[in-house]
PDB file of C-alpha atoms in Angstrom:
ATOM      1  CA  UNK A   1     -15.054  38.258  -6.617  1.00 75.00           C
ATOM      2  CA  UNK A   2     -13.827  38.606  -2.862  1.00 85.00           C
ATOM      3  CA  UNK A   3     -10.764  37.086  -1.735  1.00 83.00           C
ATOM      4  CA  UNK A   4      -9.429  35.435   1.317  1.00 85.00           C
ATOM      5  CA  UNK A   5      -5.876  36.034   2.731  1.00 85.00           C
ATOM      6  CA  UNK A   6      -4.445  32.679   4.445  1.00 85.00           C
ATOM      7  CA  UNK A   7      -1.243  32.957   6.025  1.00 90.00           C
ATOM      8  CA  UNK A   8       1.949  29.722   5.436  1.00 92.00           C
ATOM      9  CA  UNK A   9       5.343  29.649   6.696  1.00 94.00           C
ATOM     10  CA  UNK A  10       7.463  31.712   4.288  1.00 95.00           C
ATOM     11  CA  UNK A  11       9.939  29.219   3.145  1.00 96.00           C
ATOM     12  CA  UNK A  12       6.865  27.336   2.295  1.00 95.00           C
ATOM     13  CA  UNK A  13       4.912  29.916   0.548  1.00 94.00           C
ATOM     14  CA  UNK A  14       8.477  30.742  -1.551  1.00 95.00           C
ATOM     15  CA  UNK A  15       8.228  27.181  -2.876  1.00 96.00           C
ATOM     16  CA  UNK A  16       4.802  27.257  -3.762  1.00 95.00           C
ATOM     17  CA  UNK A  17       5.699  30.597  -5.750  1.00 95.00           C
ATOM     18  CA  UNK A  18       8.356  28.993  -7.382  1.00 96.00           C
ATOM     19  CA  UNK A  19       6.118  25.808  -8.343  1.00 96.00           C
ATOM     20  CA  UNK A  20       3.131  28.571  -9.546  1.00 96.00           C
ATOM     21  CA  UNK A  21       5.734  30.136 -11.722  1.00 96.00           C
ATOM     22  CA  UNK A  22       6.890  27.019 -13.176  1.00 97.00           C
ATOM     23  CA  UNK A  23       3.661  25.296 -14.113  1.00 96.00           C
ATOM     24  CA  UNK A  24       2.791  29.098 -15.795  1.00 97.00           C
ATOM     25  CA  UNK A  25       0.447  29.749 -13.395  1.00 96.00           C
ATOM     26  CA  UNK A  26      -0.517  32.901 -11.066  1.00 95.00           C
ATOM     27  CA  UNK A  27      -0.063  32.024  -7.190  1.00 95.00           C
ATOM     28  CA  UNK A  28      -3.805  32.710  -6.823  1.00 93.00           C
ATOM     29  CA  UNK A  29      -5.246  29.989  -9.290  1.00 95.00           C
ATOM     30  CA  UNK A  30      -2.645  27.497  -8.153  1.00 96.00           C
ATOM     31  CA  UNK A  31      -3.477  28.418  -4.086  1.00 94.00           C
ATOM     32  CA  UNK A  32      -7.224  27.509  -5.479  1.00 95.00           C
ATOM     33  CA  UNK A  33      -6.609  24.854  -7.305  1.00 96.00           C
ATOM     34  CA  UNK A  34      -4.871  23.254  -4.470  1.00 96.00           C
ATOM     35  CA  UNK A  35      -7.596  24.130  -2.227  1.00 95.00           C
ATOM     36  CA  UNK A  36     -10.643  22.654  -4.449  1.00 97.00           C
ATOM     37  CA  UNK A  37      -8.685  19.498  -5.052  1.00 96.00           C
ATOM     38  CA  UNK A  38      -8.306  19.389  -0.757  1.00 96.00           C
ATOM     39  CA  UNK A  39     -11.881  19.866  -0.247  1.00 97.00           C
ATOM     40  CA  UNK A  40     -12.898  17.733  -3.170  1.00 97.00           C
ATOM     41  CA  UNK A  41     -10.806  14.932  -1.045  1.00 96.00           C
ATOM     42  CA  UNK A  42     -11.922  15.162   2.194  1.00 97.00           C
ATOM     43  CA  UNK A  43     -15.516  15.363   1.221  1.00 97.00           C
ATOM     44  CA  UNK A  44     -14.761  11.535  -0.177  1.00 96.00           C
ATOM     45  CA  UNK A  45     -12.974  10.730   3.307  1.00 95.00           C
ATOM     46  CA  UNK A  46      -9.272  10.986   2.152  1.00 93.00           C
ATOM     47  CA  UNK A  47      -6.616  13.381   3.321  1.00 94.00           C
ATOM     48  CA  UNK A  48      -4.173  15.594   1.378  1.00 94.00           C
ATOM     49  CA  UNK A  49      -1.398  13.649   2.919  1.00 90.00           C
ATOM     50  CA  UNK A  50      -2.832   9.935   2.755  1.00 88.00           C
ATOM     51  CA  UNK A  51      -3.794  10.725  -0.985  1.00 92.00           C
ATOM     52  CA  UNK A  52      -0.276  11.565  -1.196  1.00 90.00           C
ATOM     53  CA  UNK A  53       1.382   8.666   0.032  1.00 84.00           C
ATOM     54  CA  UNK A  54      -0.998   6.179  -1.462  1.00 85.00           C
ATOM     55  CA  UNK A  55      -0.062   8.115  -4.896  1.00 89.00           C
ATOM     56  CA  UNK A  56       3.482   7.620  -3.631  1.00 86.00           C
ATOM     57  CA  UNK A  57       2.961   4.191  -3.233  1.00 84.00           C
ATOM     58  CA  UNK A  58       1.162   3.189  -6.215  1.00 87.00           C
ATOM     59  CA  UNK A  59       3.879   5.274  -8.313  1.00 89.00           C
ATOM     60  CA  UNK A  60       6.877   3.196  -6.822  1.00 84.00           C
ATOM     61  CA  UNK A  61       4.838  -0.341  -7.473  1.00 85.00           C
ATOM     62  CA  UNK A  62       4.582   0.565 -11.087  1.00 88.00           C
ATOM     63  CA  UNK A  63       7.968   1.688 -11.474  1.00 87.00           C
ATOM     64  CA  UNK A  64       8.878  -1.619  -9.455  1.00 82.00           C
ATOM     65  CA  UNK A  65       6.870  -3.361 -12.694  1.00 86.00           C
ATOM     66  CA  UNK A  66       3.460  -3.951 -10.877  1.00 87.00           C
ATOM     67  CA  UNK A  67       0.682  -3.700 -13.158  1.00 88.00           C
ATOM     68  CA  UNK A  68      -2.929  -3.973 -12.536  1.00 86.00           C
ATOM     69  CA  UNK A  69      -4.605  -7.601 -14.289  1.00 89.00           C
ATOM     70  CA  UNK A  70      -8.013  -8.722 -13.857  1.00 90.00           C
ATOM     71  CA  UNK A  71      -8.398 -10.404 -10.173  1.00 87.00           C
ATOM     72  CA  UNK A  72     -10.741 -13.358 -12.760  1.00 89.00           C
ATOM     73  CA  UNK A  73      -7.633 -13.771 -15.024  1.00 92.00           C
ATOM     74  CA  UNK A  74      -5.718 -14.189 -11.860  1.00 91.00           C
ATOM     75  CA  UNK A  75      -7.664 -17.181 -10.311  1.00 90.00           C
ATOM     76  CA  UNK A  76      -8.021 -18.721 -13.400  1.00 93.00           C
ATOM     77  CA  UNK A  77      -4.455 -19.018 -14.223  1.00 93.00           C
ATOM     78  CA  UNK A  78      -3.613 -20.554 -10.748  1.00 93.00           C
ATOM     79  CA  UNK A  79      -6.703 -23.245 -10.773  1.00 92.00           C
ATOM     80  CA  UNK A  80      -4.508 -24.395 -14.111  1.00 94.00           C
ATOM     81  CA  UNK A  81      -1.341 -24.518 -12.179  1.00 95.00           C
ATOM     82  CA  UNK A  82      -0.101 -27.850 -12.028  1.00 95.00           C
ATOM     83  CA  UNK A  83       0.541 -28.769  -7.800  1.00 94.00           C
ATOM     84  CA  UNK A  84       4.389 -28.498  -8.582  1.00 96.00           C
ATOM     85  CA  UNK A  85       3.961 -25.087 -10.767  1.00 96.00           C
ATOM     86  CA  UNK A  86       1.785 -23.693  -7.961  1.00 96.00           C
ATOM     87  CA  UNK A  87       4.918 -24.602  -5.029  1.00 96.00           C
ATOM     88  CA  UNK A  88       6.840 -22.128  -7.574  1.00 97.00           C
ATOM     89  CA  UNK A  89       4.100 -19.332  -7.450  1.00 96.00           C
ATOM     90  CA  UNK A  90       3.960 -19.188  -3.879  1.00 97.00           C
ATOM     91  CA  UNK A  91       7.763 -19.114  -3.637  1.00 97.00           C
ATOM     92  CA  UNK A  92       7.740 -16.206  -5.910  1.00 96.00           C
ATOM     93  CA  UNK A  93       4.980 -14.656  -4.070  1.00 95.00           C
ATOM     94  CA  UNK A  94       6.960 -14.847  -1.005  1.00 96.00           C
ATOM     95  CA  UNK A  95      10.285 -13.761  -2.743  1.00 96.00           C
ATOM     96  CA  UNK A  96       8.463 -10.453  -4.618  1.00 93.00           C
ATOM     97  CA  UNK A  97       6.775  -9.764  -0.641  1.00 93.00           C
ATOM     98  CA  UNK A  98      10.674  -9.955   0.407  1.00 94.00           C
ATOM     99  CA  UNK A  99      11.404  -7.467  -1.903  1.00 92.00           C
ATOM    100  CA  UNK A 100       8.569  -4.519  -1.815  1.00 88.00           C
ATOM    101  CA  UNK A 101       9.331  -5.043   2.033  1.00 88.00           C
ATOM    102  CA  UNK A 102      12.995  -3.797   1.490  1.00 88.00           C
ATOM    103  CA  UNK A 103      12.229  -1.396  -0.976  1.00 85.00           C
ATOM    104  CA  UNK A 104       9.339   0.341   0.521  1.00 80.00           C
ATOM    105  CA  UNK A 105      10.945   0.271   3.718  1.00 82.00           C
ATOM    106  CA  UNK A 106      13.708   2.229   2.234  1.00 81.00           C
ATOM    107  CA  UNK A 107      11.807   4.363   0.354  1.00 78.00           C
ATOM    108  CA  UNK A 108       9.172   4.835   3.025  1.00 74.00           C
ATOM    109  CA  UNK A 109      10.420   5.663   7.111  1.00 68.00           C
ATOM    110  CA  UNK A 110       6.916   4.073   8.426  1.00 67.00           C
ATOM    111  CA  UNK A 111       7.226   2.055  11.214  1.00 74.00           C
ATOM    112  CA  UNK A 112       6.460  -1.789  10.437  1.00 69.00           C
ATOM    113  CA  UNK A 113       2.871  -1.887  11.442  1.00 71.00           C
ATOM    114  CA  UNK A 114       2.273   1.916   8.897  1.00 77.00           C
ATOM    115  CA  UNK A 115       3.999   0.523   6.182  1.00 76.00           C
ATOM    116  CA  UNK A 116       2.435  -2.780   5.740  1.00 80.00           C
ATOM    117  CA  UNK A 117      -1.082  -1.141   6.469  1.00 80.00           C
ATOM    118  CA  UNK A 118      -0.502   1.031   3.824  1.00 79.00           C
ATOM    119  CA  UNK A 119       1.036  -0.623   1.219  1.00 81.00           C
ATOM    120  CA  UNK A 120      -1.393  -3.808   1.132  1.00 81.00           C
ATOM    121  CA  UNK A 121      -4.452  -1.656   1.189  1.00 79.00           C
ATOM    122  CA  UNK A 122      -3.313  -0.103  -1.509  1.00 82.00           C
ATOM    123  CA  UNK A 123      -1.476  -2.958  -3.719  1.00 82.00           C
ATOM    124  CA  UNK A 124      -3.136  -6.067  -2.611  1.00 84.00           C
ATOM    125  CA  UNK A 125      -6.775  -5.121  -3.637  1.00 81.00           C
ATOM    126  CA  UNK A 126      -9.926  -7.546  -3.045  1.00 83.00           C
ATOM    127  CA  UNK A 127      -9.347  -7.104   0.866  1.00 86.00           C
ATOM    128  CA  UNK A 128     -12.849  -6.066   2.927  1.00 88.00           C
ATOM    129  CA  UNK A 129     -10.736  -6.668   6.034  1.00 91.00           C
ATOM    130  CA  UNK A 130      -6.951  -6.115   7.260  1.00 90.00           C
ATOM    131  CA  UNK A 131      -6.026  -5.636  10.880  1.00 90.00           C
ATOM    132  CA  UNK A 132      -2.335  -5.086  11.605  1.00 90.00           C
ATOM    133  CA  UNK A 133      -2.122  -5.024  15.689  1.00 91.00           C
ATOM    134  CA  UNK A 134       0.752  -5.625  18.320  1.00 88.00           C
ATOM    135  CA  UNK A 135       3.608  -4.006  19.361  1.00 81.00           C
ATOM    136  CA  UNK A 136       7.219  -3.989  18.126  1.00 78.00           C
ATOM    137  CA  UNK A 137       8.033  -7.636  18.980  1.00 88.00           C
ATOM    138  CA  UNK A 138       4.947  -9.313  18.057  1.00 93.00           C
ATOM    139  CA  UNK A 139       2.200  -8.417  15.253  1.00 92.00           C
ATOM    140  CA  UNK A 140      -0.663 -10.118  14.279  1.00 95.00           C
ATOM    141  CA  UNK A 141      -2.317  -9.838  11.070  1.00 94.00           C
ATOM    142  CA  UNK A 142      -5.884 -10.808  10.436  1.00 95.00           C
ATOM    143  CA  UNK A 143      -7.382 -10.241   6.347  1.00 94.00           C
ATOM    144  CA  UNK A 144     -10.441 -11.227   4.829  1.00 95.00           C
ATOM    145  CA  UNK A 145     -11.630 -10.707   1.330  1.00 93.00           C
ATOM    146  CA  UNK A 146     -14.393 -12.765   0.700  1.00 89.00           C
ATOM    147  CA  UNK A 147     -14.064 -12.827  -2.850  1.00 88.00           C
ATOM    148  CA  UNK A 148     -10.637 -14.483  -3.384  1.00 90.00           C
ATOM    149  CA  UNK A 149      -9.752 -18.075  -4.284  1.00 91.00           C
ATOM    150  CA  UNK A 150      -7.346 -20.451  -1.688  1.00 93.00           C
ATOM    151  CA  UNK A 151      -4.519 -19.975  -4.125  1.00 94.00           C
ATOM    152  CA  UNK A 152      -4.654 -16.437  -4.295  1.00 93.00           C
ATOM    153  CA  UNK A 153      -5.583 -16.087  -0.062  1.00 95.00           C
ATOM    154  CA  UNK A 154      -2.339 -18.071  -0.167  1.00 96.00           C
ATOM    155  CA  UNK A 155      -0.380 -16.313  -2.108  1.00 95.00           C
ATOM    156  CA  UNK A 156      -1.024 -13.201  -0.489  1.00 94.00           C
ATOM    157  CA  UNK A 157      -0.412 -14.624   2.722  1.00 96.00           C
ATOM    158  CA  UNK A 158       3.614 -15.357   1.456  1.00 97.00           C
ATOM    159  CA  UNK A 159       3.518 -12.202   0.226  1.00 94.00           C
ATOM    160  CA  UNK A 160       3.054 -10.925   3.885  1.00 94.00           C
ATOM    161  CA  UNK A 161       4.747 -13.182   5.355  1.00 96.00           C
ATOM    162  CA  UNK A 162       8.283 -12.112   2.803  1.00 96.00           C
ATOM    163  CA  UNK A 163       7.526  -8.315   3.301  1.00 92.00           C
ATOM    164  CA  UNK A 164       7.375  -9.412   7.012  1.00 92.00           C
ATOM    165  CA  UNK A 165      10.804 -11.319   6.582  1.00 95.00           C
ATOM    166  CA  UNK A 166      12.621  -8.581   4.733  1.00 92.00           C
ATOM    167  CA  UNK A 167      11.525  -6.226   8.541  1.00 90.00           C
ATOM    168  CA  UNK A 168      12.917  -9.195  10.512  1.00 93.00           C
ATOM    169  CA  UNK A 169       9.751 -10.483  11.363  1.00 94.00           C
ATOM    170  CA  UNK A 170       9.653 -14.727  11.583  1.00 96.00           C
ATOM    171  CA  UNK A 171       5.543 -16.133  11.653  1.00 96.00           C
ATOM    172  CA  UNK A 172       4.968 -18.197  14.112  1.00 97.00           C
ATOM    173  CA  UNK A 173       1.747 -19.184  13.472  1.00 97.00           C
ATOM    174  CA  UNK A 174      -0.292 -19.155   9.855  1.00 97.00           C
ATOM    175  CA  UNK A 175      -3.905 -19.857   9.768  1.00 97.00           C
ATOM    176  CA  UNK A 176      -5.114 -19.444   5.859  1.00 97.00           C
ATOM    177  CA  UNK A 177      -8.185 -20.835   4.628  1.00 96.00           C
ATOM    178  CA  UNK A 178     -10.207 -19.277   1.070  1.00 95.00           C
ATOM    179  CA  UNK A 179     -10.448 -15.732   1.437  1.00 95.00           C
ATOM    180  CA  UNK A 180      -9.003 -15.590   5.301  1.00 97.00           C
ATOM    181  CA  UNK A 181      -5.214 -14.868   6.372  1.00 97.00           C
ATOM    182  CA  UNK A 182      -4.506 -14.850  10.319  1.00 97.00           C
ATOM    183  CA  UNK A 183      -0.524 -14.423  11.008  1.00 97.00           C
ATOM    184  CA  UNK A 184       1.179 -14.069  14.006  1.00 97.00           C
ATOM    185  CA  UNK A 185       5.061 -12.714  13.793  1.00 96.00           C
ATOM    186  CA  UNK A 186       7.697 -12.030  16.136  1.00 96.00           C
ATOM    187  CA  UNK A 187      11.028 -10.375  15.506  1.00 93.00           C
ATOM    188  CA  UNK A 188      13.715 -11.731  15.080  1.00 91.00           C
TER     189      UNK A 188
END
């Protein structure tokens, strides 16, 4: 078998001793490992560093009590929402939005328009389309998933619209019909 050498900043390659030591390993299976599971990304069009912070992500909405239900299950529990039950959802939608903002923004230093980007395409599944553009003051947000009901397009719209809140964002103009969000915010 031939062998490579690759060179990495020392206090780097000290750490990634360390961790090959810990997990029993020797540095040369863990150094391949690493690399396989690189390659093995990027030939499916994902980076070492997004996979990371969409791991990242996905590991603080499940310790934040997310869990994954059936988008069919979803729908069909809203269409049997009685009008004043439904008022309630959508608060809570907007409320939990208010919350992931603060707590992702903590966790997370992204800038407004990175962290929303990232955290709805990976939490808020179902979406074919979601455009975050503007500039510090004023973002506009444009999703489509053709698939989802008008409670649900809703209710993902407050959810935005809360994680927008908790960033000091204010909409100023809402456009929702089934399966389309456009929303225009400004900071406060």
């Amino acid at each position: 078998m031939s062998r490579k050498f690759l060179a990495a900043r020392k206090d780097i390659a000290d750490e990634f001793i360390n961790l090959a030591r810990k997990k029993g390993m020797t540095v040369t299976k863990l150094l391949n490992e690493t690399l396989r599971n690189t390659i093995a990304l990027e030939k499916n069009g994902l980076t070492l560093n997004k996979a990371v912070d969409e791991y990242l992500i996905i590991k603080t909405a499940q310790e934040s009590g997310f869990i994954l239900v059936p988008a069919e299950l979803v729908y069909s529990l809203l269409d049997k929402a009685t009008p004043k039950a439904i008022e309630e959802i959508m608060d809570n939608w907007r409320n939990i939005g208010k919350w992931c903002g603060k707590c992702f923004s903590t966790r997370f230093t992204n800038n407004p328009h990175d962290l929303l980007k990232i955290y709805i395409a990976n939490i808020i599944w179902g979406l074919s389309d979601f455009i975050v553009e503007g500039n510090g003051e004023s973002i506009s947000i444009r999703c489509i998933g053709s698939s989802l009901n008008e409670k649900y397009t809703r209710g993902i719209a407050n959810f935005i619209e809360g994680f927008m809140e908790s960033l000091d964002y204010k909409c100023i103009r809402k456009d929702i019909v089934k399966g389309i969000i456009s929303l225009k915010l400004r900071r406060t």
